[in-house]
PDB file of C-alpha atoms and ligand atoms in Angstrom:
ATOM      1  CA  MET A  15      -0.044  13.363  -0.943  1.00 96.00           C
ATOM      2  CA  ILE A  16      -0.902  10.047   0.722  1.00 98.00           C
ATOM      3  CA  LEU A  17       2.419   9.407   2.460  1.00 98.00           C
ATOM      4  CA  GLU A  18       5.448  11.476   3.335  1.00 98.00           C
ATOM      5  CA  THR A  19       8.547  10.524   5.285  1.00 98.00           C
ATOM      6  CA  ILE A  20      10.932  13.268   6.363  1.00 98.00           C
ATOM      7  CA  GLY A  21      14.467  12.306   7.389  1.00 98.00           C
ATOM      8  CA  VAL A  22      13.476   8.888   8.756  1.00 98.00           C
ATOM      9  CA  CYS A  23      16.268   6.989  10.583  1.00 98.00           C
ATOM     10  CA  LYS A  24      16.324   3.480  12.067  1.00 98.00           C
ATOM     11  CA  ARG A  25      19.380   1.844  13.621  1.00 97.00           C
ATOM     12  CA  PHE A  26      20.072  -1.693  14.740  1.00 96.00           C
ATOM     13  CA  GLY A  27      22.904  -1.311  17.250  1.00 93.00           C
ATOM     14  CA  GLY A  28      25.658   0.493  15.373  1.00 92.00           C
ATOM     15  CA  LEU A  29      24.122  -0.141  11.959  1.00 96.00           C
ATOM     16  CA  LYS A  30      22.188   2.663  10.286  1.00 97.00           C
ATOM     17  CA  ALA A  31      19.670   0.473   8.469  1.00 98.00           C
ATOM     18  CA  VAL A  32      17.674   3.519   7.295  1.00 98.00           C
ATOM     19  CA  ASN A  33      19.480   6.854   7.194  1.00 98.00           C
ATOM     20  CA  GLU A  34      17.547  10.114   6.751  1.00 98.00           C
ATOM     21  CA  VAL A  35      15.164   8.883   4.104  1.00 98.00           C
ATOM     22  CA  SER A  36      12.582  11.348   2.797  1.00 98.00           C
ATOM     23  CA  LEU A  37       9.908  10.262   0.327  1.00 98.00           C
ATOM     24  CA  GLN A  38       6.665  11.647  -0.996  1.00 98.00           C
ATOM     25  CA  VAL A  39       4.021   9.335  -2.398  1.00 98.00           C
ATOM     26  CA  GLU A  40       1.066  10.905  -4.200  1.00 98.00           C
ATOM     27  CA  GLU A  41      -2.427   9.510  -3.981  1.00 98.00           C
ATOM     28  CA  GLY A  42      -3.046   6.962  -6.749  1.00 97.00           C
ATOM     29  CA  GLN A  43       0.654   6.321  -7.267  1.00 98.00           C
ATOM     30  CA  ILE A  44       2.490   3.020  -7.426  1.00 98.00           C
ATOM     31  CA  TYR A  45       5.833   3.860  -5.822  1.00 98.00           C
ATOM     32  CA  GLY A  46       8.710   1.381  -6.108  1.00 97.00           C
ATOM     33  CA  LEU A  47      11.562   0.895  -3.655  1.00 97.00           C
ATOM     34  CA  ILE A  48      14.580  -0.911  -5.034  1.00 95.00           C
ATOM     35  CA  GLY A  49      18.151  -1.529  -3.943  1.00 93.00           C
ATOM     36  CA  PRO A  50      20.636  -4.271  -3.060  1.00 92.00           C
ATOM     37  CA  ASN A  51      19.985  -6.859  -0.347  1.00 92.00           C
ATOM     38  CA  GLY A  52      20.356  -5.304   3.072  1.00 94.00           C
ATOM     39  CA  ALA A  53      19.805  -1.758   1.730  1.00 96.00           C
ATOM     40  CA  GLY A  54      17.075  -1.095   4.320  1.00 97.00           C
ATOM     41  CA  LYS A  55      13.954  -1.507   2.155  1.00 97.00           C
ATOM     42  CA  THR A  56      12.062  -3.807   4.533  1.00 96.00           C
ATOM     43  CA  THR A  57      13.184  -1.724   7.517  1.00 97.00           C
ATOM     44  CA  LEU A  58      11.858   1.432   5.857  1.00 98.00           C
ATOM     45  CA  LEU A  59       8.481  -0.249   5.262  1.00 97.00           C
ATOM     46  CA  ASN A  60       8.491  -1.287   8.929  1.00 96.00           C
ATOM     47  CA  THR A  61       9.101   2.249  10.128  1.00 97.00           C
ATOM     48  CA  ILE A  62       6.273   3.506   7.896  1.00 97.00           C
ATOM     49  CA  ALA A  63       3.830   0.803   9.062  1.00 96.00           C
ATOM     50  CA  GLY A  64       4.659   1.201  12.763  1.00 95.00           C
ATOM     51  CA  VAL A  65       6.343  -2.183  13.201  1.00 93.00           C
ATOM     52  CA  HIS A  66       9.236  -0.281  14.724  1.00 92.00           C
ATOM     53  CA  PRO A  67       9.189   3.465  15.217  1.00 93.00           C
ATOM     54  CA  PRO A  68      11.915   5.579  13.601  1.00 96.00           C
ATOM     55  CA  GLU A  69      14.522   7.061  15.962  1.00 96.00           C
ATOM     56  CA  ALA A  70      14.479  10.296  14.060  1.00 97.00           C
ATOM     57  CA  GLY A  71      12.324  11.818  11.377  1.00 98.00           C
ATOM     58  CA  LYS A  72       8.603  11.976  10.772  1.00 98.00           C
ATOM     59  CA  VAL A  73       6.012   9.921   8.932  1.00 98.00           C
ATOM     60  CA  PHE A  74       2.825  11.559   7.670  1.00 98.00           C
ATOM     61  CA  PHE A  75      -0.092   9.525   6.324  1.00 98.00           C
ATOM     62  CA  LYS A  76      -3.000  11.363   4.686  1.00 97.00           C
ATOM     63  CA  GLY A  77      -1.598  14.536   6.249  1.00 97.00           C
ATOM     64  CA  GLN A  78      -1.628  13.101   9.771  1.00 97.00           C
ATOM     65  CA  ASP A  79       1.571  12.698  11.792  1.00 98.00           C
ATOM     66  CA  ILE A  80       1.701   8.949  12.520  1.00 98.00           C
ATOM     67  CA  THR A  81       5.303   8.830  13.773  1.00 97.00           C
ATOM     68  CA  GLY A  82       5.533   6.338  16.645  1.00 93.00           C
ATOM     69  CA  LEU A  83       1.924   5.175  16.324  1.00 96.00           C
ATOM     70  CA  ARG A  84       1.430   1.422  16.837  1.00 94.00           C
ATOM     71  CA  ALA A  85       1.018  -0.827  13.796  1.00 92.00           C
ATOM     72  CA  ASP A  86      -2.600  -1.738  14.636  1.00 90.00           C
ATOM     73  CA  LYS A  87      -3.565   1.939  14.955  1.00 93.00           C
ATOM     74  CA  ILE A  88      -1.893   2.720  11.634  1.00 94.00           C
ATOM     75  CA  CYS A  89      -3.783  -0.194  10.073  1.00 92.00           C
ATOM     76  CA  HIS A  90      -7.061   1.172  11.444  1.00 91.00           C
ATOM     77  CA  ILE A  91      -6.509   4.488   9.697  1.00 93.00           C
ATOM     78  CA  GLY A  92      -5.965   2.802   6.356  1.00 95.00           C
ATOM     79  CA  MET A  93      -2.494   1.378   5.813  1.00 96.00           C
ATOM     80  CA  ALA A  94      -1.933  -2.339   5.196  1.00 94.00           C
ATOM     81  CA  ARG A  95       1.121  -4.379   4.343  1.00 89.00           C
ATOM     82  CA  THR A  96       2.195  -7.761   3.092  1.00 84.00           C
ATOM     83  CA  PHE A  97       5.338  -9.535   4.236  1.00 70.00           C
ATOM     84  CA  GLN A  98       8.374 -10.901   2.412  1.00 61.00           C
ATOM     85  CA  ILE A  99       7.507 -14.250   3.972  1.00 63.00           C
ATOM     86  CA  VAL A 100       3.782 -14.894   3.676  1.00 65.00           C
ATOM     87  CA  HIS A 101       2.079 -15.321   7.054  1.00 72.00           C
ATOM     88  CA  SER A 102      -1.162 -17.238   6.772  1.00 80.00           C
ATOM     89  CA  PHE A 103      -3.051 -19.454   9.189  1.00 86.00           C
ATOM     90  CA  PRO A 104      -2.534 -22.854   7.529  1.00 90.00           C
ATOM     91  CA  ASN A 105      -5.288 -24.663   9.443  1.00 92.00           C
ATOM     92  CA  MET A 106      -7.924 -22.072   8.646  1.00 94.00           C
ATOM     93  CA  SER A 107      -9.873 -21.767   5.415  1.00 96.00           C
ATOM     94  CA  VAL A 108      -9.035 -19.139   2.861  1.00 96.00           C
ATOM     95  CA  LEU A 109     -12.255 -17.295   3.739  1.00 97.00           C
ATOM     96  CA  GLU A 110     -11.417 -17.309   7.472  1.00 95.00           C
ATOM     97  CA  ASN A 111      -7.921 -16.020   6.747  1.00 94.00           C
ATOM     98  CA  VAL A 112      -9.363 -13.021   4.908  1.00 94.00           C
ATOM     99  CA  MET A 113     -11.958 -12.483   7.661  1.00 92.00           C
ATOM    100  CA  VAL A 114      -9.044 -11.990  10.056  1.00 86.00           C
ATOM    101  CA  GLY A 115      -8.085  -8.987   7.908  1.00 80.00           C
ATOM    102  CA  SER A 116     -11.563  -7.479   7.877  1.00 80.00           C
ATOM    103  CA  VAL A 117     -12.190  -8.029  11.617  1.00 79.00           C
ATOM    104  CA  PHE A 118      -8.802  -6.923  12.980  1.00 74.00           C
ATOM    105  CA  GLY A 119      -8.272  -4.256  10.359  1.00 73.00           C
ATOM    106  CA  SER A 120     -11.171  -2.098  11.468  1.00 72.00           C
ATOM    107  CA  ARG A 121     -11.868  -0.101  14.564  1.00 72.00           C
ATOM    108  CA  ARG A 122     -15.554  -0.998  14.807  1.00 73.00           C
ATOM    109  CA  PRO A 123     -17.287  -4.383  14.607  1.00 72.00           C
ATOM    110  CA  VAL A 124     -17.539  -5.353  10.946  1.00 75.00           C
ATOM    111  CA  ASP A 125     -20.921  -5.896   9.423  1.00 80.00           C
ATOM    112  CA  LYS A 126     -21.003  -9.280   7.615  1.00 86.00           C
ATOM    113  CA  PRO A 127     -17.247 -10.073   7.673  1.00 87.00           C
ATOM    114  CA  ALA A 128     -17.729 -13.280   5.656  1.00 92.00           C
ATOM    115  CA  LYS A 129     -19.453 -11.363   2.863  1.00 93.00           C
ATOM    116  CA  LYS A 130     -16.683  -8.767   2.813  1.00 92.00           C
ATOM    117  CA  ALA A 131     -14.011 -11.507   2.779  1.00 95.00           C
ATOM    118  CA  ALA A 132     -15.726 -13.277  -0.130  1.00 97.00           C
ATOM    119  CA  GLU A 133     -15.874  -9.985  -2.056  1.00 96.00           C
ATOM    120  CA  MET A 134     -12.140  -9.465  -1.539  1.00 96.00           C
ATOM    121  CA  LEU A 135     -11.340 -13.022  -2.687  1.00 97.00           C
ATOM    122  CA  ASN A 136     -13.402 -12.382  -5.813  1.00 98.00           C
ATOM    123  CA  PHE A 137     -11.601  -9.073  -6.359  1.00 98.00           C
ATOM    124  CA  VAL A 138      -8.180 -10.790  -6.333  1.00 97.00           C
ATOM    125  CA  GLU A 139      -9.619 -13.544  -8.567  1.00 96.00           C
ATOM    126  CA  PHE A 140      -8.849 -16.293  -6.089  1.00 97.00           C
ATOM    127  CA  PRO A 141      -9.131 -19.466  -8.173  1.00 96.00           C
ATOM    128  CA  LEU A 142     -10.169 -22.131  -5.621  1.00 98.00           C
ATOM    129  CA  SER A 143     -13.106 -22.750  -3.325  1.00 98.00           C
ATOM    130  CA  HIS A 144     -13.132 -20.343  -0.382  1.00 98.00           C
ATOM    131  CA  ASP A 145     -13.194 -23.237   2.100  1.00 97.00           C
ATOM    132  CA  THR A 146      -9.811 -24.576   0.921  1.00 97.00           C
ATOM    133  CA  LEU A 147      -7.336 -24.733   3.827  1.00 96.00           C
ATOM    134  CA  ALA A 148      -4.646 -22.064   3.500  1.00 95.00           C
ATOM    135  CA  GLY A 149      -1.999 -24.728   4.212  1.00 95.00           C
ATOM    136  CA  ASN A 150      -2.798 -26.343   0.842  1.00 95.00           C
ATOM    137  CA  LEU A 151      -2.109 -23.302  -1.349  1.00 95.00           C
ATOM    138  CA  ASN A 152       0.732 -22.798  -3.805  1.00 93.00           C
ATOM    139  CA  THR A 153       2.819 -19.609  -3.984  1.00 91.00           C
ATOM    140  CA  ILE A 154       0.619 -17.495  -6.269  1.00 93.00           C
ATOM    141  CA  GLN A 155      -2.547 -18.588  -4.449  1.00 95.00           C
ATOM    142  CA  LEU A 156      -0.941 -17.531  -1.146  1.00 93.00           C
ATOM    143  CA  LYS A 157      -0.046 -14.139  -2.654  1.00 93.00           C
ATOM    144  CA  ARG A 158      -3.631 -13.632  -3.777  1.00 95.00           C
ATOM    145  CA  LEU A 159      -4.813 -14.621  -0.300  1.00 95.00           C
ATOM    146  CA  GLU A 160      -2.423 -12.164   1.301  1.00 93.00           C
ATOM    147  CA  LEU A 161      -3.553  -9.360  -0.982  1.00 95.00           C
ATOM    148  CA  ALA A 162      -7.215 -10.146  -0.255  1.00 95.00           C
ATOM    149  CA  ARG A 163      -6.500 -10.078   3.471  1.00 93.00           C
ATOM    150  CA  ALA A 164      -4.701  -6.743   3.247  1.00 93.00           C
ATOM    151  CA  LEU A 165      -7.475  -5.232   1.102  1.00 94.00           C
ATOM    152  CA  ALA A 166     -10.123  -6.476   3.551  1.00 92.00           C
ATOM    153  CA  THR A 167      -8.799  -3.871   5.999  1.00 91.00           C
ATOM    154  CA  ASN A 168     -10.152  -1.156   3.608  1.00 91.00           C
ATOM    155  CA  CYS A 169      -6.660   0.245   3.156  1.00 94.00           C
ATOM    156  CA  LYS A 170      -5.924   3.438   1.211  1.00 97.00           C
ATOM    157  CA  LEU A 171      -2.209   2.611   1.101  1.00 98.00           C
ATOM    158  CA  LEU A 172      -0.813  -0.876   0.601  1.00 97.00           C
ATOM    159  CA  LEU A 173       2.831  -1.753   1.301  1.00 97.00           C
ATOM    160  CA  LEU A 174       4.076  -4.765  -0.660  1.00 96.00           C
ATOM    161  CA  ASP A 175       7.366  -6.445   0.278  1.00 94.00           C
ATOM    162  CA  GLU A 176       8.734  -8.566  -2.580  1.00 93.00           C
ATOM    163  CA  VAL A 177       5.329  -9.860  -3.499  1.00 92.00           C
ATOM    164  CA  ALA A 178       6.616 -11.260  -6.810  1.00 92.00           C
ATOM    165  CA  ALA A 179       9.278 -13.523  -5.284  1.00 89.00           C
ATOM    166  CA  GLY A 180       8.986 -17.121  -6.437  1.00 90.00           C
ATOM    167  CA  LEU A 181       6.475 -16.589  -9.250  1.00 93.00           C
ATOM    168  CA  THR A 182       6.681 -17.997 -12.793  1.00 93.00           C
ATOM    169  CA  PRO A 183       6.702 -15.536 -15.738  1.00 93.00           C
ATOM    170  CA  GLY A 184       3.007 -16.256 -16.425  1.00 94.00           C
ATOM    171  CA  GLU A 185       2.055 -15.702 -12.799  1.00 94.00           C
ATOM    172  CA  LEU A 186       4.028 -12.472 -12.861  1.00 94.00           C
ATOM    173  CA  ILE A 187       1.831 -11.142 -15.673  1.00 94.00           C
ATOM    174  CA  ASP A 188      -1.289 -11.970 -13.613  1.00 94.00           C
ATOM    175  CA  LEU A 189       0.221 -10.219 -10.592  1.00 95.00           C
ATOM    176  CA  THR A 190       1.074  -7.132 -12.665  1.00 95.00           C
ATOM    177  CA  ILE A 191      -2.564  -6.909 -13.775  1.00 96.00           C
ATOM    178  CA  LEU A 192      -3.775  -7.368 -10.201  1.00 96.00           C
ATOM    179  CA  ILE A 193      -1.479  -4.667  -8.792  1.00 97.00           C
ATOM    180  CA  ARG A 194      -2.806  -2.188 -11.382  1.00 97.00           C
ATOM    181  CA  LYS A 195      -6.380  -3.232 -10.582  1.00 98.00           C
ATOM    182  CA  ILE A 196      -5.793  -2.559  -6.859  1.00 98.00           C
ATOM    183  CA  ARG A 197      -4.487   0.924  -7.651  1.00 98.00           C
ATOM    184  CA  ASP A 198      -7.307   1.651 -10.102  1.00 98.00           C
ATOM    185  CA  ASN A 199      -9.734   0.722  -7.325  1.00 97.00           C
ATOM    186  CA  GLY A 200      -8.395   3.568  -5.159  1.00 97.00           C
ATOM    187  CA  THR A 201      -5.488   2.103  -3.161  1.00 98.00           C
ATOM    188  CA  SER A 202      -2.054   3.710  -3.481  1.00 98.00           C
ATOM    189  CA  ILE A 203       0.880   1.288  -3.334  1.00 98.00           C
ATOM    190  CA  ILE A 204       4.491   1.288  -2.140  1.00 98.00           C
ATOM    191  CA  MET A 205       6.285  -1.812  -3.379  1.00 97.00           C
ATOM    192  CA  VAL A 206       9.696  -3.216  -2.555  1.00 96.00           C
ATOM    193  CA  GLU A 207      10.785  -5.366  -5.453  1.00 93.00           C
ATOM    194  CA  HIS A 208      13.825  -7.022  -6.980  1.00 89.00           C
ATOM    195  CA  LEU A 209      12.236  -7.845 -10.305  1.00 90.00           C
ATOM    196  CA  MET A 210      13.016  -4.835 -12.488  1.00 89.00           C
ATOM    197  CA  LYS A 211      10.539  -5.929 -15.149  1.00 89.00           C
ATOM    198  CA  LEU A 212       7.666  -5.624 -12.667  1.00 93.00           C
ATOM    199  CA  ILE A 213       8.996  -2.308 -11.340  1.00 94.00           C
ATOM    200  CA  MET A 214       9.336  -0.870 -14.849  1.00 93.00           C
ATOM    201  CA  ASP A 215       5.864  -2.103 -15.845  1.00 93.00           C
ATOM    202  CA  VAL A 216       3.837  -0.807 -12.912  1.00 97.00           C
ATOM    203  CA  CYS A 217       5.630   1.968 -11.025  1.00 97.00           C
ATOM    204  CA  ASP A 218       5.000   5.666 -11.555  1.00 98.00           C
ATOM    205  CA  LYS A 219       8.037   6.590  -9.492  1.00 98.00           C
ATOM    206  CA  ILE A 220      10.994   4.727  -7.958  1.00 96.00           C
ATOM    207  CA  ALA A 221      13.397   5.425  -5.126  1.00 97.00           C
ATOM    208  CA  VAL A 222      16.690   3.561  -4.837  1.00 95.00           C
ATOM    209  CA  LEU A 223      18.109   2.706  -1.418  1.00 96.00           C
ATOM    210  CA  CYS A 224      21.726   1.769  -0.829  1.00 95.00           C
ATOM    211  CA  PHE A 225      23.250   1.247   2.643  1.00 95.00           C
ATOM    212  CA  GLY A 226      20.175   2.853   4.196  1.00 97.00           C
ATOM    213  CA  GLU A 227      20.282   6.005   2.084  1.00 97.00           C
ATOM    214  CA  LYS A 228      18.140   7.146  -0.797  1.00 97.00           C
ATOM    215  CA  ILE A 229      20.608   7.543  -3.637  1.00 95.00           C
ATOM    216  CA  ALA A 230      18.173   8.305  -6.452  1.00 95.00           C
ATOM    217  CA  GLU A 231      14.531   8.920  -7.217  1.00 96.00           C
ATOM    218  CA  GLY A 232      12.551   9.483 -10.379  1.00 96.00           C
ATOM    219  CA  THR A 233      10.514   7.830 -13.098  1.00 96.00           C
ATOM    220  CA  PRO A 234      11.481   4.214 -13.883  1.00 94.00           C
ATOM    221  CA  GLN A 235      13.265   5.355 -17.054  1.00 92.00           C
ATOM    222  CA  GLU A 236      15.200   8.151 -15.318  1.00 93.00           C
ATOM    223  CA  THR A 237      16.221   5.776 -12.571  1.00 91.00           C
ATOM    224  CA  ILE A 238      17.655   3.023 -14.761  1.00 87.00           C
ATOM    225  CA  GLU A 239      19.676   5.632 -16.645  1.00 87.00           C
ATOM    226  CA  ASN A 240      21.089   7.109 -13.422  1.00 86.00           C
ATOM    227  CA  GLN A 241      24.824   6.422 -13.188  1.00 85.00           C
ATOM    228  CA  LYS A 242      24.794   6.052  -9.387  1.00 84.00           C
ATOM    229  CA  VAL A 243      22.037   3.449  -9.614  1.00 85.00           C
ATOM    230  CA  LEU A 244      23.860   1.526 -12.312  1.00 85.00           C
ATOM    231  CA  GLU A 245      26.978   1.421 -10.172  1.00 84.00           C
ATOM    232  CA  ALA A 246      25.300   0.623  -6.862  1.00 83.00           C
ATOM    233  CA  TYR A 247      22.651  -1.801  -7.944  1.00 82.00           C
ATOM    234  CA  LEU A 248      21.895  -2.633 -11.522  1.00 76.00           C
ATOM    235  CA  GLY A 249      25.434  -3.068 -12.801  1.00 74.00           C
ATOM    236  CA  THR A 250      27.061  -1.018 -15.530  1.00 56.00           C
ATOM    237  CA  LYS A 251      25.901  -3.351 -18.304  1.00 52.00           C
ATOM    238  CA  TYR A 252      22.261  -3.225 -17.268  1.00 53.00           C
ATOM    239  CA  VAL A 253      19.928  -3.840 -20.211  1.00 50.00           C
ATOM    240  CA  LEU A 254      16.200  -4.114 -19.728  1.00 51.00           C
TER     241      LEU A 254
HETATM  242  N1  ADP B 309      15.656  -6.867  13.426  1.00 86.64           N
HETATM  243  C1  ADP B 309      16.906  -6.585  13.034  1.00 86.64           C
HETATM  244  N2  ADP B 309      17.938  -6.618  13.897  1.00 86.64           N
HETATM  245  C2  ADP B 309      19.208  -6.314  13.499  1.00 86.64           C
HETATM  246  N3  ADP B 309      19.522  -5.967  12.238  1.00 86.64           N
HETATM  247  C3  ADP B 309      18.546  -5.923  11.334  1.00 86.64           C
HETATM  248  C4  ADP B 309      17.188  -6.234  11.667  1.00 86.64           C
HETATM  249  N4  ADP B 309      16.425  -6.098  10.544  1.00 86.64           N
HETATM  250  C5  ADP B 309      17.279  -5.733   9.559  1.00 86.64           C
HETATM  251  N5  ADP B 309      18.544  -5.631  10.019  1.00 86.64           N
HETATM  252  C6  ADP B 309      19.709  -5.211   9.237  1.00 86.64           C
HETATM  253  O1  ADP B 309      19.403  -3.954   8.666  1.00 86.64           O
HETATM  254  C7  ADP B 309      19.874  -3.876   7.320  1.00 86.64           C
HETATM  255  C8  ADP B 309      18.726  -3.610   6.387  1.00 86.64           C
HETATM  256  O2  ADP B 309      17.912  -4.781   6.323  1.00 86.64           O
HETATM  257  P1  ADP B 309      16.591  -4.866   5.477  1.00 86.64           P
HETATM  258  O3  ADP B 309      15.761  -3.679   5.778  1.00 86.64           O
HETATM  259  O4  ADP B 309      15.973  -6.189   5.745  1.00 86.64           O
HETATM  260  O5  ADP B 309      17.142  -4.782   3.993  1.00 86.64           O
HETATM  261  P2  ADP B 309      16.439  -5.118   2.602  1.00 86.64           P
HETATM  262  O6  ADP B 309      14.981  -5.344   2.842  1.00 86.64           O
HETATM  263  O7  ADP B 309      16.723  -3.923   1.744  1.00 86.64           O
HETATM  264  O8  ADP B 309      17.119  -6.330   2.064  1.00 86.64           O
HETATM  265  C9  ADP B 309      20.602  -5.192   7.048  1.00 86.64           C
HETATM  266  O9  ADP B 309      21.975  -4.989   7.282  1.00 86.64           O
HETATM  267  C10 ADP B 309      20.004  -6.134   8.065  1.00 86.64           C
HETATM  268  O10 ADP B 309      20.908  -7.146   8.419  1.00 86.64           O
HETATM  269 MG1   MG B 310      13.726  -6.973   2.503  1.00 86.64          MG
END
């Protein structure tokens, strides 16, 4: 098992944004998290990645209790994440942006960070010159940049938050292929996603959150047939 949460809770004032959520993600899995807006998906990723510690419950990564560990420490032991809103350094080149990932993502000084960054850009099939300024990229190019930067930290687990938002159908196919390639290269993935087509195409297992609680879990097929999920999220007339 690469990641386990046991009874994780996170409140904002009186609101239970994440309420006793337990998940188990196996090594090599692509694990999807779905649910309505405000269900607590991003908050759950934040408690896993150390952005804010859970008030109750435990998080284990590669068998190690990481509950309450700071985000940079969690990154150093092999967990990376992308954000719903892409954060890049617009006045830096694409290569420099990825170098930030390789330099800050590791505990020790990195040998040849530019070489590593270039390798990661090639891995994500970045289509433009590596000295292009990040501020000049379109949506899919920014997503590739963000993935390269996350992978440059040598992560074993990658958390993706709505990485498909804003893509065209063609770009979505490219992203699907890239997500599988990342997994096949040895990185497990937890992805929050609204696009059911992407979820159904790539995920081995899905959990559904609703008002902070996990209401269902299973294979993609089991999940879309689950009555609770249809009522809470997909709608009773859901057709793939
Ligand atoms: N930093 C915060 N401060 C206060 N409330 C928050 C904060 N972040 C999220 N929330 C609230 O927690 C709930 C879950 O939010 P979020 O995890 O972003 O949901 P999702 O990603 O599933 O759309 C929402 O009601 C949201 O308004
Ligand atoms: Mg969110």
